PDB file of C-alpha atoms in Angstrom:
ATOM      1  CA  MET M   1      44.971   0.377  33.785  1.00  0.00           C
ATOM      2  CA  ARG M   2      42.431  -2.192  34.891  1.00  0.00           C
ATOM      3  CA  ASN M   3      39.842   0.524  35.606  1.00  0.00           C
ATOM      4  CA  ALA M   4      40.455   2.000  32.167  1.00  0.00           C
ATOM      5  CA  LEU M   5      39.794  -1.388  30.546  1.00  0.00           C
ATOM      6  CA  VAL M   6      36.583  -1.837  32.533  1.00  0.00           C
ATOM      7  CA  LEU M   7      35.398   1.632  31.513  1.00  0.00           C
ATOM      8  CA  LEU M   8      36.299   0.921  27.896  1.00  0.00           C
ATOM      9  CA  PHE M   9      34.377  -2.373  28.017  1.00  0.00           C
ATOM     10  CA  LEU M  10      31.318  -0.689  29.584  1.00  0.00           C
ATOM     11  CA  GLY M  11      31.441   2.062  26.976  1.00  0.00           C
ATOM     12  CA  LEU M  12      31.582  -0.443  24.115  1.00  0.00           C
ATOM     13  CA  ALA M  13      28.699  -2.415  25.645  1.00  0.00           C
ATOM     14  CA  ALA M  14      26.611   0.775  25.878  1.00  0.00           C
ATOM     15  CA  LEU M  15      27.359   1.621  22.237  1.00  0.00           C
ATOM     16  CA  SER M  16      26.403  -1.892  21.170  1.00  0.00           C
ATOM     17  CA  THR M  17      23.114  -1.673  23.079  1.00  0.00           C
ATOM     18  CA  THR M  18      22.356   1.720  21.508  1.00  0.00           C
ATOM     19  CA  ALA M  19      23.110   0.371  18.018  1.00  0.00           C
ATOM     20  CA  ASP M  20      20.901  -2.681  18.675  1.00  0.00           C
ATOM     21  CA  ALA M  21      18.054  -0.414  19.797  1.00  0.00           C
ATOM     22  CA  ALA M  22      18.415   1.706  16.654  1.00  0.00           C
ATOM     23  CA  ARG M  23      18.304  -1.389  14.456  1.00  0.00           C
ATOM     24  CA  ALA M  24      15.254  -2.720  16.319  1.00  0.00           C
ATOM     25  CA  LYS M  25      13.290   0.505  15.839  1.00  0.00           C
ATOM     26  CA  PRO M  26      10.438  -0.239  13.414  1.00  0.00           C
ATOM     27  CA  ALA M  27      10.521   1.504  10.073  1.00  0.00           C
ATOM     28  CA  CYS M  28       8.054   4.299   9.469  1.00  0.00           C
ATOM     29  CA  VAL M  29       4.943   2.986   7.721  1.00  0.00           C
ATOM     30  CA  PRO M  30       2.617   4.833   5.345  1.00  0.00           C
ATOM     31  CA  VAL M  31      -0.995   5.169   6.480  1.00  0.00           C
ATOM     32  CA  ILE M  32      -3.885   3.842   4.378  1.00  0.00           C
ATOM     33  CA  ARG M  33      -7.321   5.419   4.867  1.00  0.00           C
ATOM     34  CA  GLY M  34     -10.785   4.982   3.363  1.00  0.00           C
ATOM     35  CA  ALA M  35     -10.018   1.716   1.537  1.00  0.00           C
ATOM     36  CA  TRP M  36     -12.971   0.375  -0.454  1.00  0.00           C
ATOM     37  CA  VAL M  37     -13.649  -1.781  -3.516  1.00  0.00           C
ATOM     38  CA  ARG M  38     -16.471  -1.524  -6.028  1.00  0.00           C
ATOM     39  CA  MET M  39     -17.292  -4.727  -7.869  1.00  0.00           C
ATOM     40  CA  THR M  40     -19.024  -4.475 -11.241  1.00  0.00           C
ATOM     41  CA  PRO M  41     -22.407  -6.226 -11.354  1.00  0.00           C
ATOM     42  CA  VAL M  42     -21.902  -7.694 -14.850  1.00  0.00           C
ATOM     43  CA  MET M  43     -18.236  -8.660 -15.075  1.00  0.00           C
ATOM     44  CA  PRO M  44     -16.101 -10.155 -12.301  1.00  0.00           C
ATOM     45  CA  ILE M  45     -13.869  -7.085 -12.199  1.00  0.00           C
ATOM     46  CA  GLY M  46     -13.462  -4.652  -9.340  1.00  0.00           C
ATOM     47  CA  ALA M  47     -11.772  -1.344  -8.661  1.00  0.00           C
ATOM     48  CA  GLY M  48     -10.015  -0.460  -5.409  1.00  0.00           C
ATOM     49  CA  TYR M  49      -9.741   3.017  -3.955  1.00  0.00           C
ATOM     50  CA  PHE M  50      -7.913   4.433  -0.934  1.00  0.00           C
ATOM     51  CA  THR M  51      -5.780   7.291   0.305  1.00  0.00           C
ATOM     52  CA  ILE M  52      -2.114   6.736   1.108  1.00  0.00           C
ATOM     53  CA  GLU M  53      -0.404   9.183   3.470  1.00  0.00           C
ATOM     54  CA  ASN M  54       3.317   9.308   4.131  1.00  0.00           C
ATOM     55  CA  PRO M  55       4.149  10.533   7.652  1.00  0.00           C
ATOM     56  CA  CYS M  56       7.742   9.325   7.209  1.00  0.00           C
ATOM     57  CA  ALA M  57      10.900  11.392   6.699  1.00  0.00           C
ATOM     58  CA  MET M  58      11.724   9.549   3.457  1.00  0.00           C
ATOM     59  CA  PRO M  59       9.627   8.986   0.311  1.00  0.00           C
ATOM     60  CA  VAL M  60       7.788   5.669   0.000  1.00  0.00           C
ATOM     61  CA  THR M  61       6.922   4.009  -3.282  1.00  0.00           C
ATOM     62  CA  LEU M  62       3.874   1.843  -3.813  1.00  0.00           C
ATOM     63  CA  SER M  63       5.007  -0.738  -6.374  1.00  0.00           C
ATOM     64  CA  GLY M  64       2.020  -3.075  -6.662  1.00  0.00           C
ATOM     65  CA  ALA M  65      -0.711  -5.054  -4.956  1.00  0.00           C
ATOM     66  CA  SER M  66      -2.049  -8.589  -4.651  1.00  0.00           C
ATOM     67  CA  SER M  67      -5.041 -10.424  -3.225  1.00  0.00           C
ATOM     68  CA  ALA M  68      -5.716 -14.072  -2.468  1.00  0.00           C
ATOM     69  CA  ARG M  69      -9.112 -13.646  -4.156  1.00  0.00           C
ATOM     70  CA  PHE M  70      -7.861 -12.314  -7.520  1.00  0.00           C
ATOM     71  CA  SER M  71      -5.188 -13.592  -9.882  1.00  0.00           C
ATOM     72  CA  ASP M  72      -4.514 -10.095 -11.195  1.00  0.00           C
ATOM     73  CA  VAL M  73      -4.350  -6.905  -9.149  1.00  0.00           C
ATOM     74  CA  SER M  74      -2.770  -3.981 -10.939  1.00  0.00           C
ATOM     75  CA  MET M  75      -2.481  -0.230 -10.549  1.00  0.00           C
ATOM     76  CA  HIS M  76      -3.961   2.037 -13.191  1.00  0.00           C
ATOM     77  CA  GLU M  77      -4.616   5.692 -13.791  1.00  0.00           C
ATOM     78  CA  THR M  78      -7.479   7.111 -15.818  1.00  0.00           C
ATOM     79  CA  ARG M  79      -6.374  10.082 -17.904  1.00  0.00           C
ATOM     80  CA  LEU M  80      -8.104  12.309 -20.391  1.00  0.00           C
ATOM     81  CA  GLU M  81      -5.966  12.460 -23.555  1.00  0.00           C
ATOM     82  CA  ASN M  82      -7.160  14.372 -26.623  1.00  0.00           C
ATOM     83  CA  GLY M  83     -10.713  14.276 -25.289  1.00  0.00           C
ATOM     84  CA  ILE M  84     -10.641  10.502 -24.793  1.00  0.00           C
ATOM     85  CA  SER M  85     -10.606   8.845 -21.380  1.00  0.00           C
ATOM     86  CA  ARG M  86      -7.868   6.209 -21.209  1.00  0.00           C
ATOM     87  CA  MET M  87      -6.960   3.750 -18.495  1.00  0.00           C
ATOM     88  CA  LEU M  88      -3.171   3.440 -18.370  1.00  0.00           C
ATOM     89  CA  PRO M  89      -1.023   1.055 -16.307  1.00  0.00           C
ATOM     90  CA  LEU M  90       0.682   2.685 -13.345  1.00  0.00           C
ATOM     91  CA  ALA M  91       3.996   0.946 -12.583  1.00  0.00           C
ATOM     92  CA  SER M  92       4.498   2.678  -9.232  1.00  0.00           C
ATOM     93  CA  GLN M  93       3.450   5.653  -7.180  1.00  0.00           C
ATOM     94  CA  THR M  94       5.909   7.569  -5.028  1.00  0.00           C
ATOM     95  CA  VAL M  95       4.563   9.468  -2.029  1.00  0.00           C
ATOM     96  CA  ALA M  96       6.818  12.248  -0.742  1.00  0.00           C
ATOM     97  CA  PRO M  97       7.243  12.878   3.000  1.00  0.00           C
ATOM     98  CA  GLY M  98       4.121  14.554   4.357  1.00  0.00           C
ATOM     99  CA  GLN M  99       2.244  13.960   1.096  1.00  0.00           C
ATOM    100  CA  ARG M 100      -1.153  12.288   0.632  1.00  0.00           C
ATOM    101  CA  ILE M 101      -2.253  10.690  -2.642  1.00  0.00           C
ATOM    102  CA  GLU M 102      -5.766   9.541  -3.457  1.00  0.00           C
ATOM    103  CA  PHE M 103      -6.698   6.494  -5.468  1.00  0.00           C
ATOM    104  CA  ARG M 104     -10.268   7.439  -6.444  1.00  0.00           C
ATOM    105  CA  PRO M 105     -12.871   6.923  -9.180  1.00  0.00           C
ATOM    106  CA  GLY M 106     -11.792   8.673 -12.364  1.00  0.00           C
ATOM    107  CA  GLY M 107      -8.118   8.719 -11.348  1.00  0.00           C
ATOM    108  CA  ARG M 108      -5.611   6.308  -9.843  1.00  0.00           C
ATOM    109  CA  HIS M 109      -7.096   2.963  -8.819  1.00  0.00           C
ATOM    110  CA  LEU M 110      -6.440  -0.744  -8.373  1.00  0.00           C
ATOM    111  CA  MET M 111      -7.954  -3.110 -10.950  1.00  0.00           C
ATOM    112  CA  LEU M 112      -9.009  -6.491  -9.566  1.00  0.00           C
ATOM    113  CA  ALA M 113      -9.422  -9.086 -12.296  1.00  0.00           C
ATOM    114  CA  MET M 114      -9.569 -12.843 -12.778  1.00  0.00           C
ATOM    115  CA  PRO M 115     -11.237 -13.941  -9.526  1.00  0.00           C
ATOM    116  CA  ARG M 116      -9.801 -17.167  -8.188  1.00  0.00           C
ATOM    117  CA  GLU M 117     -12.012 -20.218  -8.030  1.00  0.00           C
ATOM    118  CA  GLY M 118     -14.114 -20.202  -4.880  1.00  0.00           C
ATOM    119  CA  SER M 119     -13.526 -16.489  -4.239  1.00  0.00           C
ATOM    120  CA  ALA M 120     -17.158 -15.518  -4.835  1.00  0.00           C
ATOM    121  CA  VAL M 121     -17.965 -16.125  -1.184  1.00  0.00           C
ATOM    122  CA  PRO M 122     -20.304 -13.356   0.061  1.00  0.00           C
ATOM    123  CA  THR M 123     -18.356 -10.975   2.271  1.00  0.00           C
ATOM    124  CA  THR M 124     -18.222  -7.320   3.288  1.00  0.00           C
ATOM    125  CA  HIS M 125     -14.424  -6.923   3.175  1.00  0.00           C
ATOM    126  CA  LEU M 126     -11.574  -7.908   0.922  1.00  0.00           C
ATOM    127  CA  ARG M 127      -7.928  -8.070   1.951  1.00  0.00           C
ATOM    128  CA  ILE M 128      -5.469  -6.543  -0.480  1.00  0.00           C
ATOM    129  CA  ASP M 129      -1.737  -6.490   0.191  1.00  0.00           C
ATOM    130  CA  LEU M 130      -0.092  -3.264  -0.972  1.00  0.00           C
ATOM    131  CA  ARG M 131       3.573  -3.776  -1.861  1.00  0.00           C
ATOM    132  CA  LEU M 132       6.203  -1.122  -1.268  1.00  0.00           C
ATOM    133  CA  ALA M 133       9.337  -0.865  -3.410  1.00  0.00           C
ATOM    134  CA  ASP M 134      11.513  -1.583  -0.355  1.00  0.00           C
ATOM    135  CA  GLY M 135       9.935  -5.063  -0.030  1.00  0.00           C
ATOM    136  CA  ARG M 136       7.485  -4.329   2.766  1.00  0.00           C
ATOM    137  CA  VAL M 137       3.851  -5.395   2.443  1.00  0.00           C
ATOM    138  CA  LEU M 138       0.919  -3.460   3.910  1.00  0.00           C
ATOM    139  CA  PRO M 139      -2.105  -5.744   4.464  1.00  0.00           C
ATOM    140  CA  VAL M 140      -5.276  -3.653   4.074  1.00  0.00           C
ATOM    141  CA  ASP M 141      -8.927  -4.598   4.570  1.00  0.00           C
ATOM    142  CA  PHE M 142     -10.970  -2.949   1.812  1.00  0.00           C
ATOM    143  CA  GLU M 143     -14.710  -2.504   2.365  1.00  0.00           C
ATOM    144  CA  LEU M 144     -16.846  -3.907  -0.468  1.00  0.00           C
ATOM    145  CA  ARG M 145     -19.381  -1.372  -1.794  1.00  0.00           C
ATOM    146  CA  ARG M 146     -21.806  -1.200  -4.680  1.00  0.00           C
ATOM    147  CA  ALA M 147     -21.308   2.535  -5.217  1.00  0.00           C
ATOM    148  CA  ALA M 148     -19.001   5.372  -4.269  1.00  0.00           C
ATOM    149  CA  PRO M 149     -19.456   6.789  -0.756  1.00  0.00           C
TER     150      PRO M 149
END
């Protein structure tokens, strides 16, 4: 009986350790590539572009973005409607498993507006935090460029 209790205890301990290891496993993270920002020369507004890839088994949803250098960072999509180009707010963007979505000129993009005081410091990169619907934040360094690559 005593041996049975010891074996039961060891089995429960092994299960607990396995469950702890499963909980500690980091969640799959989308991959961001080619991140860059173009600032307009006349107005203090910029546009951010990148590619988001989802190597995960589950869909991921990009729900917004923020930057310490801008008071307003929002997602938009440029669409041609009835022959007129319109920039429309984009509330979120879901990326299916194995899918890749581009934020590029003339399509989906981030709008960076209302620079914060003191943010005009010359630099070559800008950090933008991409927010996922599940609460995670992806910090991304965007390269500052004057024109598209």
